[in-house]
PDB file of C-alpha atoms in Angstrom:
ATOM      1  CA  UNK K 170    -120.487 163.743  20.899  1.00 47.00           C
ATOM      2  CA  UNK K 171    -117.663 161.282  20.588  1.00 48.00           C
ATOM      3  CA  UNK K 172    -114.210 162.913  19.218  1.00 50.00           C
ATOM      4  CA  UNK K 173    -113.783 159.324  17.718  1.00 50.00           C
ATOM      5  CA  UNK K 174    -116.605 158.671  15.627  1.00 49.00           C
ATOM      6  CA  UNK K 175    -116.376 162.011  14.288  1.00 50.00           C
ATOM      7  CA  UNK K 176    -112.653 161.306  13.090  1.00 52.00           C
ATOM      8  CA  UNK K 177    -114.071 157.966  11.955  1.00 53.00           C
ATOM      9  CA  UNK K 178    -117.225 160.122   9.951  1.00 53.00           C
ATOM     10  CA  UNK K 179    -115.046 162.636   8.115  1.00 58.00           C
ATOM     11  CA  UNK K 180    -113.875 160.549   5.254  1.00 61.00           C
ATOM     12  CA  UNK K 181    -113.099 157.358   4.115  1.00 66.00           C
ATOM     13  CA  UNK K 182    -109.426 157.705   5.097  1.00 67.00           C
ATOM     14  CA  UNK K 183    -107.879 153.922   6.035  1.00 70.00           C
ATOM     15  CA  UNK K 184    -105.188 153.957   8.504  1.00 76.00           C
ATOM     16  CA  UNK K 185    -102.650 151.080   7.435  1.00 86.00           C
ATOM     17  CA  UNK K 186     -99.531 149.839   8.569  1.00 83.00           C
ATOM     18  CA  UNK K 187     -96.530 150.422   5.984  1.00 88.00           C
ATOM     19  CA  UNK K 188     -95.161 146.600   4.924  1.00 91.00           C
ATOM     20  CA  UNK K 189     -91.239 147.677   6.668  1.00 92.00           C
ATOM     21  CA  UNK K 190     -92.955 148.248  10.266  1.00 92.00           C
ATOM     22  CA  UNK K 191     -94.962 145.270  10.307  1.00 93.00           C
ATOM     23  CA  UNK K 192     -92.080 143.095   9.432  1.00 94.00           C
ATOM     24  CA  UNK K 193     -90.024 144.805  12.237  1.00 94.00           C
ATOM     25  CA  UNK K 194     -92.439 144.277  14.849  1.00 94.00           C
ATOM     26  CA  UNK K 195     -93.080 141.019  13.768  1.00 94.00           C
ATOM     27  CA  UNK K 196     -89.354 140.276  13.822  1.00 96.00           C
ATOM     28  CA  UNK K 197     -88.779 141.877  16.896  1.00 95.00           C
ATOM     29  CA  UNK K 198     -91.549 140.177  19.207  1.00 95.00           C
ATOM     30  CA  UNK K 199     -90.305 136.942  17.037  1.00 96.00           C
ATOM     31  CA  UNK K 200     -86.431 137.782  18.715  1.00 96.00           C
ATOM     32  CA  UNK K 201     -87.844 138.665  22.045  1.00 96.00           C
ATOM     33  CA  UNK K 202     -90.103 135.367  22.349  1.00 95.00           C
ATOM     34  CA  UNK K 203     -86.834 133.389  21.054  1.00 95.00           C
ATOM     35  CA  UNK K 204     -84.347 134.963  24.023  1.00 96.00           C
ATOM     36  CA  UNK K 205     -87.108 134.544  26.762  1.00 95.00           C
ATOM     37  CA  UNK K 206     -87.538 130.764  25.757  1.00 95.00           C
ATOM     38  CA  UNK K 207     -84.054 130.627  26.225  1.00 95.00           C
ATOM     39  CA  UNK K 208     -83.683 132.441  29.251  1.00 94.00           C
ATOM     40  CA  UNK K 209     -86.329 129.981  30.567  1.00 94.00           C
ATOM     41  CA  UNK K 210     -84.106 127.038  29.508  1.00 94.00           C
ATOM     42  CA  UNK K 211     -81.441 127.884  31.488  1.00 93.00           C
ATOM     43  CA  UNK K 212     -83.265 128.892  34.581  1.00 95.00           C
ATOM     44  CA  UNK K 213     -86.040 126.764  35.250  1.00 95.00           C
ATOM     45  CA  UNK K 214     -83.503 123.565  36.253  1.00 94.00           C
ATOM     46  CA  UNK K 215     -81.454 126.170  38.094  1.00 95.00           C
ATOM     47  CA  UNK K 216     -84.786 127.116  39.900  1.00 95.00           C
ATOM     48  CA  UNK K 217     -85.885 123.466  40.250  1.00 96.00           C
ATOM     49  CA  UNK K 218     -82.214 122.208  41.815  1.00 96.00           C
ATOM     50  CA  UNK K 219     -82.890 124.627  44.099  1.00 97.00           C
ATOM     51  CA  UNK K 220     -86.681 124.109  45.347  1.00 97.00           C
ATOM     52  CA  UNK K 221     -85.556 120.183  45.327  1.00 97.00           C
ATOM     53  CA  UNK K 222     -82.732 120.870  47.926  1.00 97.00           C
ATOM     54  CA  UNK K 223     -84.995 123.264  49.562  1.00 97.00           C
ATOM     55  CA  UNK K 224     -88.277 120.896  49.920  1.00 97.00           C
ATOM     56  CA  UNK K 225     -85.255 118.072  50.770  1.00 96.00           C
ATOM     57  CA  UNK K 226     -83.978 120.171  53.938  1.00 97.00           C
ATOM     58  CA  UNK K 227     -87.366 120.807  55.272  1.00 96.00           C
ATOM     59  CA  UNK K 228     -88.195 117.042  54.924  1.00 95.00           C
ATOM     60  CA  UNK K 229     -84.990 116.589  56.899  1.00 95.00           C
ATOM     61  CA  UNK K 230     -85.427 118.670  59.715  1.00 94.00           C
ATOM     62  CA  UNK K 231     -89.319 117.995  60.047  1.00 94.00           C
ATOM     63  CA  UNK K 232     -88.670 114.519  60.240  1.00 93.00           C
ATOM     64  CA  UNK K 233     -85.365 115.021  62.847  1.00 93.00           C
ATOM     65  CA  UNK K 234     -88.619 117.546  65.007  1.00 93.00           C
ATOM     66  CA  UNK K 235     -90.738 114.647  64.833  1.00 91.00           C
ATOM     67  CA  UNK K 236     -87.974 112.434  66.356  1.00 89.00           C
ATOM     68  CA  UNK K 237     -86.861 114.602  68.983  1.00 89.00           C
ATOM     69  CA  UNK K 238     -90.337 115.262  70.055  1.00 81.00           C
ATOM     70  CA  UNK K 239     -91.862 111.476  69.954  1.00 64.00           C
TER      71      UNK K 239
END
């Protein structure tokens, strides 16, 4: 026997979520999403500036190895 379905047999008893909780969660997640969007805006050029200069060097110095060794 399942402990579940025999909560769920007992009685018609409906579980809801009061009106005030829903709105908070929904407001919450709503202010979380907001602040990591904007997180995001300010670090993905950050984060690309400094792939670009990385990927830059390594084209530098592969093509100064390839020199050296031709």
């Amino acid at each position: 026997m399942n402990g579940v379905s025999m909560l769920a047999a007992e009685g018609d008893v409906v579980a809801t979520m009061p009106e005030a909780l829903k709105t908070a969660l929904v407001n919450g997640v709503t202010t979380a999403k907001d602040y990591a969007v904007d997180g995001l805006a300010v670090v993905i050029p950050v984060a690309m500036s400094i792939f670009a200069i990385k990927f830059g060097i390594n084209i530098i110095l592969n093509l100064f190895h390839s020199l050296t060794n031709a």
